[in-house]
Amino acid sequence: MAVVLILVLIVVGSVLFHVLSPWWWTPIASNWTYIDTTLVITFWITGIVFVAVVSFMAYCVFRFRHRPGNKAHYEPENRRLEVLLASGTAVGVAAMLAPGLIVWNQFISVPADAASVEVVSQQWLWSFRLPGADGKLGRAETRDVSPENPLGLDKNDASGLDDVIIEGGELHLPIGKPVHILLRSVDVLHDFYVPEFRAKMDMIPGMITYFWFTPTRTGTFDILCAELCGVGHPQMRGTVVVESDADYQTWLGQQQTFTQLTASAGPAN
């Protein structure tokens, strides 16, 4: 009976902890409520299976406990039970995967009117690049990174000369406008993650990864690195500020372009 009580308490305690827990998601600040919904579906499916399996274990321990004179029935094959378990598992897995696949398709289908913003990671710093007046980001190569050219922009690409460079500062975004986030790492594996946006993606050296979102709430939000990237990983923090379009344009006009940055750096020694 002690085992039965422990199993029952585990089920009841787990359900109560989930329902009454004060540790829940932070308020969402982007369009990705789909991700919250997908997680809730997963919680429900796995929670029901957990309760059913542990409750069944408690029942079996109680129902088939040792009794003098009772003899266990040995049944190595039960086709009906095997079909039931296999089909039930398949339905459960499909129910968990299907919403995720739908959301993933939305996650990588960037709207045509999304503004491009590049995020560059390095141990242990976040930098950002926004298009200039021409609305285009110029070419960049990691091998071109230097103290005078921290993001490795191609100086021969006219599209990049007016790009706005923000090295180790705040990233500002206008509310209500979709943003196409281009991710690049100059050293090791990093991950750009803003919990309130419900969106993140690995940053892989030698590749440009991406995702998109639409900020839906003004405020200041922390950028975290969600991959262990070295001893300074816990201190690799940044900030995203979501504000009105007027405030965003004011902030944007105060930032340095690539041409201004290289001019202020002066000739390399």
Short mmCIF file of C-alpha atoms in Angstrom, two decimals:
data_model
loop_
_atom_site.label_atom_id
_atom_site.label_comp_id
_atom_site.label_asym_id
_atom_site.label_seq_id
_atom_site.Cartn_x
_atom_site.Cartn_y
_atom_site.Cartn_z
CA MET A 1 0.00 0.00 0.00
CA ALA A 2 2.90 2.36 0.62
CA VAL A 3 3.92 2.12 -3.05
CA VAL A 4 0.33 2.75 -4.15
CA LEU A 5 0.05 5.84 -1.94
CA ILE A 6 3.37 7.20 -3.19
CA LEU A 7 2.29 6.81 -6.84
CA VAL A 8 -1.07 8.47 -6.16
CA LEU A 9 0.62 11.35 -4.33
CA ILE A 10 3.02 11.82 -7.26
CA VAL A 11 0.08 12.14 -9.65
CA VAL A 12 -1.92 14.51 -7.43
CA GLY A 13 1.14 16.57 -6.50
CA SER A 14 2.24 16.94 -10.14
CA VAL A 15 -1.21 18.09 -11.27
CA LEU A 16 -1.55 20.57 -8.39
CA PHE A 17 1.95 21.94 -8.98
CA HIS A 18 1.14 22.52 -12.66
CA VAL A 19 -2.20 24.18 -11.92
CA LEU A 20 -1.11 26.29 -8.94
CA SER A 21 2.52 26.98 -9.87
CA PRO A 22 3.51 30.67 -9.83
CA TRP A 23 6.30 29.93 -12.34
CA TRP A 24 4.71 30.45 -15.71
CA TRP A 25 5.62 32.16 -18.96
CA THR A 26 6.44 35.84 -19.04
CA PRO A 27 3.83 38.05 -20.79
CA ILE A 28 4.21 37.65 -24.54
CA ALA A 29 5.47 40.64 -26.54
CA SER A 30 5.28 39.34 -30.11
CA ASN A 31 2.94 37.60 -32.53
CA TRP A 32 4.08 34.10 -31.55
CA THR A 33 1.11 33.10 -29.41
CA TYR A 34 1.11 30.02 -31.68
CA ILE A 35 4.19 28.79 -29.82
CA ASP A 36 2.45 29.18 -26.45
CA THR A 37 -0.54 27.26 -27.81
CA THR A 38 1.71 24.47 -29.09
CA LEU A 39 3.38 24.15 -25.69
CA VAL A 40 -0.01 24.03 -23.95
CA ILE A 41 -1.12 21.22 -26.29
CA THR A 42 2.08 19.33 -25.51
CA PHE A 43 1.56 19.81 -21.76
CA TRP A 44 -2.00 18.48 -21.99
CA ILE A 45 -1.05 15.40 -24.01
CA THR A 46 1.99 14.48 -21.94
CA GLY A 47 0.15 15.31 -18.72
CA ILE A 48 -2.78 13.03 -19.56
CA VAL A 49 -0.39 10.22 -20.51
CA PHE A 50 1.62 10.73 -17.30
CA VAL A 51 -1.48 10.61 -15.12
CA ALA A 52 -2.84 7.56 -16.97
CA VAL A 53 0.42 5.58 -16.82
CA VAL A 54 1.22 6.29 -13.15
CA SER A 55 -2.41 5.73 -12.12
CA PHE A 56 -2.40 2.42 -13.99
CA MET A 57 0.80 1.44 -12.19
CA ALA A 58 -0.83 2.24 -8.84
CA TYR A 59 -3.88 0.18 -9.82
CA CYS A 60 -1.73 -2.78 -10.88
CA VAL A 61 0.31 -2.68 -7.68
CA PHE A 62 -2.92 -2.68 -5.64
CA ARG A 63 -4.97 -5.09 -7.76
CA PHE A 64 -2.26 -7.68 -8.32
CA ARG A 65 -0.45 -7.43 -5.00
CA HIS A 66 0.87 -10.66 -3.50
CA ARG A 67 -1.72 -12.81 -1.79
CA PRO A 68 -1.17 -16.28 -0.35
CA GLY A 69 -2.34 -18.93 -2.83
CA ASN A 70 -2.56 -16.55 -5.82
CA LYS A 71 -0.57 -17.47 -8.92
CA ALA A 72 0.49 -15.06 -11.66
CA HIS A 73 -0.81 -15.63 -15.20
CA TYR A 74 2.01 -15.67 -17.77
CA GLU A 75 1.05 -14.19 -21.15
CA PRO A 76 4.09 -13.37 -23.33
CA GLU A 77 2.03 -12.36 -26.39
CA ASN A 78 -1.07 -10.18 -26.62
CA ARG A 79 -1.64 -8.90 -30.14
CA ARG A 80 -4.70 -6.84 -29.19
CA LEU A 81 -2.79 -5.02 -26.46
CA GLU A 82 0.22 -4.43 -28.73
CA VAL A 83 -1.97 -2.93 -31.47
CA LEU A 84 -3.75 -0.74 -28.92
CA LEU A 85 -0.51 0.57 -27.41
CA ALA A 86 1.20 1.13 -30.78
CA SER A 87 -1.79 2.96 -32.30
CA GLY A 88 -2.36 5.04 -29.16
CA THR A 89 1.29 6.06 -29.06
CA ALA A 90 1.24 6.96 -32.77
CA VAL A 91 -1.85 9.16 -32.33
CA GLY A 92 -0.31 10.89 -29.31
CA VAL A 93 3.01 11.59 -31.07
CA ALA A 94 1.22 12.86 -34.19
CA ALA A 95 -0.96 15.14 -32.05
CA MET A 96 2.18 16.67 -30.51
CA LEU A 97 4.15 16.98 -33.77
CA ALA A 98 1.44 18.37 -36.05
CA PRO A 99 0.98 21.77 -34.32
CA GLY A 100 4.75 22.20 -34.13
CA LEU A 101 5.19 21.57 -37.85
CA ILE A 102 2.47 24.10 -38.66
CA VAL A 103 4.06 26.73 -36.41
CA TRP A 104 7.54 25.97 -37.80
CA ASN A 105 6.27 26.63 -41.32
CA GLN A 106 4.99 30.02 -40.14
CA PHE A 107 8.23 30.64 -38.23
CA ILE A 108 10.39 30.43 -41.36
CA SER A 109 7.94 32.07 -43.80
CA VAL A 110 9.06 35.68 -43.55
CA PRO A 111 6.50 38.34 -44.63
CA ALA A 112 7.49 40.30 -47.70
CA ASP A 113 7.27 43.62 -45.84
CA ALA A 114 9.52 42.54 -42.93
CA ALA A 115 12.47 44.85 -42.22
CA SER A 116 15.84 43.08 -42.09
CA VAL A 117 17.98 43.35 -38.95
CA GLU A 118 21.26 41.50 -38.55
CA VAL A 119 22.36 40.24 -35.14
CA VAL A 120 26.04 39.37 -34.79
CA SER A 121 27.27 37.36 -31.80
CA GLN A 122 30.75 36.86 -30.43
CA GLN A 123 32.24 35.93 -27.07
CA TRP A 124 30.57 37.65 -25.20
CA LEU A 125 28.89 40.50 -27.00
CA TRP A 126 25.83 41.26 -29.12
CA SER A 127 26.11 43.65 -32.08
CA PHE A 128 23.49 44.73 -34.59
CA ARG A 129 23.27 46.03 -38.15
CA LEU A 130 20.31 47.78 -39.75
CA PRO A 131 19.80 48.90 -43.35
CA GLY A 132 20.58 52.50 -44.17
CA ALA A 133 18.72 54.87 -46.47
CA ASP A 134 18.83 52.39 -49.37
CA GLY A 135 16.91 49.81 -47.33
CA LYS A 136 19.47 47.07 -48.05
CA LEU A 137 22.10 45.33 -45.95
CA GLY A 138 25.50 45.11 -47.57
CA ARG A 139 27.60 41.97 -47.82
CA ALA A 140 29.64 40.86 -44.81
CA GLU A 141 32.23 38.15 -44.19
CA THR A 142 33.53 36.90 -40.86
CA ARG A 143 37.09 36.80 -42.23
CA ASP A 144 36.89 40.59 -42.72
CA VAL A 145 36.21 41.27 -39.02
CA SER A 146 38.79 43.63 -37.51
CA PRO A 147 38.94 46.33 -34.80
CA GLU A 148 38.11 48.92 -37.48
CA ASN A 149 35.43 46.72 -39.07
CA PRO A 150 33.84 44.84 -36.13
CA LEU A 151 31.10 43.21 -38.21
CA GLY A 152 33.20 42.33 -41.24
CA LEU A 153 31.37 44.44 -43.85
CA ASP A 154 32.56 44.40 -47.46
CA LYS A 155 33.96 47.89 -48.08
CA ASN A 156 33.52 47.44 -51.82
CA ASP A 157 29.77 46.88 -51.54
CA ALA A 158 28.00 50.23 -51.89
CA SER A 159 24.87 48.80 -50.24
CA GLY A 160 26.72 48.43 -46.95
CA LEU A 161 28.27 51.89 -46.69
CA ASP A 162 25.13 53.41 -45.15
CA ASP A 163 24.34 50.41 -42.94
CA VAL A 164 23.74 51.37 -39.30
CA ILE A 165 26.22 49.68 -36.93
CA ILE A 166 25.45 49.15 -33.24
CA GLU A 167 28.31 47.44 -31.46
CA GLY A 168 27.44 46.20 -27.98
CA GLY A 169 24.51 48.60 -27.56
CA GLU A 170 20.74 48.44 -27.50
CA LEU A 171 18.66 47.24 -30.40
CA HIS A 172 15.58 49.38 -30.95
CA LEU A 173 12.56 48.15 -32.91
CA PRO A 174 9.27 49.84 -33.89
CA ILE A 175 6.10 48.29 -32.51
CA GLY A 176 3.71 46.51 -34.85
CA LYS A 177 6.12 46.00 -37.76
CA PRO A 178 7.48 42.55 -38.75
CA VAL A 179 11.22 42.07 -38.35
CA HIS A 180 13.38 39.60 -40.28
CA ILE A 181 16.21 38.66 -37.91
CA LEU A 182 19.40 37.50 -39.67
CA LEU A 183 21.79 35.72 -37.30
CA ARG A 184 25.56 35.44 -37.66
CA SER A 185 28.28 34.26 -35.26
CA VAL A 186 31.93 35.23 -35.62
CA ASP A 187 33.38 32.59 -33.28
CA VAL A 188 31.39 29.80 -31.59
CA LEU A 189 27.81 28.56 -31.36
CA HIS A 190 25.45 31.12 -29.80
CA ASP A 191 21.65 31.45 -29.64
CA PHE A 192 19.66 34.69 -29.86
CA TYR A 193 16.79 34.48 -27.39
CA VAL A 194 14.32 37.04 -26.05
CA PRO A 195 11.91 35.15 -23.75
CA GLU A 196 9.05 37.63 -24.21
CA PHE A 197 9.19 37.17 -28.00
CA ARG A 198 8.86 33.34 -27.69
CA ALA A 199 11.33 33.07 -30.54
CA LYS A 200 14.94 32.01 -30.72
CA MET A 201 17.43 30.47 -33.12
CA ASP A 202 20.95 29.04 -33.03
CA MET A 203 23.75 31.15 -34.50
CA ILE A 204 26.19 28.84 -36.26
CA PRO A 205 29.65 29.98 -37.41
CA GLY A 206 29.83 29.97 -41.20
CA MET A 207 26.04 30.11 -41.64
CA ILE A 208 23.33 32.76 -41.63
CA THR A 209 20.24 31.55 -39.79
CA TYR A 210 17.03 33.50 -39.41
CA PHE A 211 13.54 33.86 -38.00
CA TRP A 212 10.96 36.63 -37.79
CA PHE A 213 8.51 38.19 -35.39
CA THR A 214 6.32 41.25 -34.95
CA PRO A 215 6.74 43.20 -31.68
CA THR A 216 3.33 43.75 -30.11
CA ARG A 217 4.17 45.46 -26.83
CA THR A 218 6.44 48.40 -26.04
CA GLY A 219 9.07 47.95 -23.39
CA THR A 220 12.65 46.90 -22.69
CA PHE A 221 13.48 43.21 -22.97
CA ASP A 222 16.60 41.19 -22.17
CA ILE A 223 18.52 39.32 -24.86
CA LEU A 224 19.94 36.03 -23.62
CA CYS A 225 22.34 33.56 -25.17
CA ALA A 226 20.64 30.15 -25.04
CA GLU A 227 23.75 28.11 -25.92
CA LEU A 228 26.72 27.47 -23.64
CA CYS A 229 29.37 29.57 -25.39
CA GLY A 230 32.24 29.71 -22.89
CA VAL A 231 33.11 31.04 -19.47
CA GLY A 232 31.42 34.41 -20.13
CA HIS A 233 28.14 32.84 -21.23
CA PRO A 234 26.10 34.00 -18.18
CA GLN A 235 27.20 37.61 -18.75
CA MET A 236 26.33 37.64 -22.47
CA ARG A 237 23.32 39.91 -22.14
CA GLY A 238 21.80 42.50 -24.41
CA THR A 239 18.71 44.68 -24.65
CA VAL A 240 15.87 45.14 -27.13
CA VAL A 241 13.75 48.27 -26.83
CA VAL A 242 10.35 48.21 -28.55
CA GLU A 243 8.94 51.70 -29.02
CA SER A 244 6.68 53.85 -31.18
CA ASP A 245 7.73 54.46 -34.77
CA ALA A 246 8.44 58.13 -34.04
CA ASP A 247 10.77 57.28 -31.14
CA TYR A 248 12.41 54.59 -33.26
CA GLN A 249 13.14 57.02 -36.10
CA THR A 250 14.62 59.49 -33.61
CA TRP A 251 16.89 56.79 -32.18
CA LEU A 252 17.86 55.55 -35.65
CA GLY A 253 18.95 59.03 -36.72
CA GLN A 254 21.41 59.16 -33.79
CA GLN A 255 23.28 55.97 -34.79
CA GLN A 256 26.50 55.73 -36.77
CA THR A 257 26.64 54.32 -40.28
CA PHE A 258 29.46 52.07 -41.46
CA THR A 259 31.04 54.99 -43.34
CA GLN A 260 30.97 57.21 -40.26
CA LEU A 261 32.36 54.42 -38.08
CA THR A 262 35.34 53.72 -40.34
CA ALA A 263 36.02 57.45 -40.75
CA SER A 264 36.07 58.03 -36.98
CA ALA A 265 38.35 55.00 -36.52
CA GLY A 266 40.97 56.58 -38.79
CA PRO A 267 43.61 54.73 -40.81
CA ALA A 268 44.84 51.41 -39.44
CA ASN A 269 48.41 51.32 -38.11
#
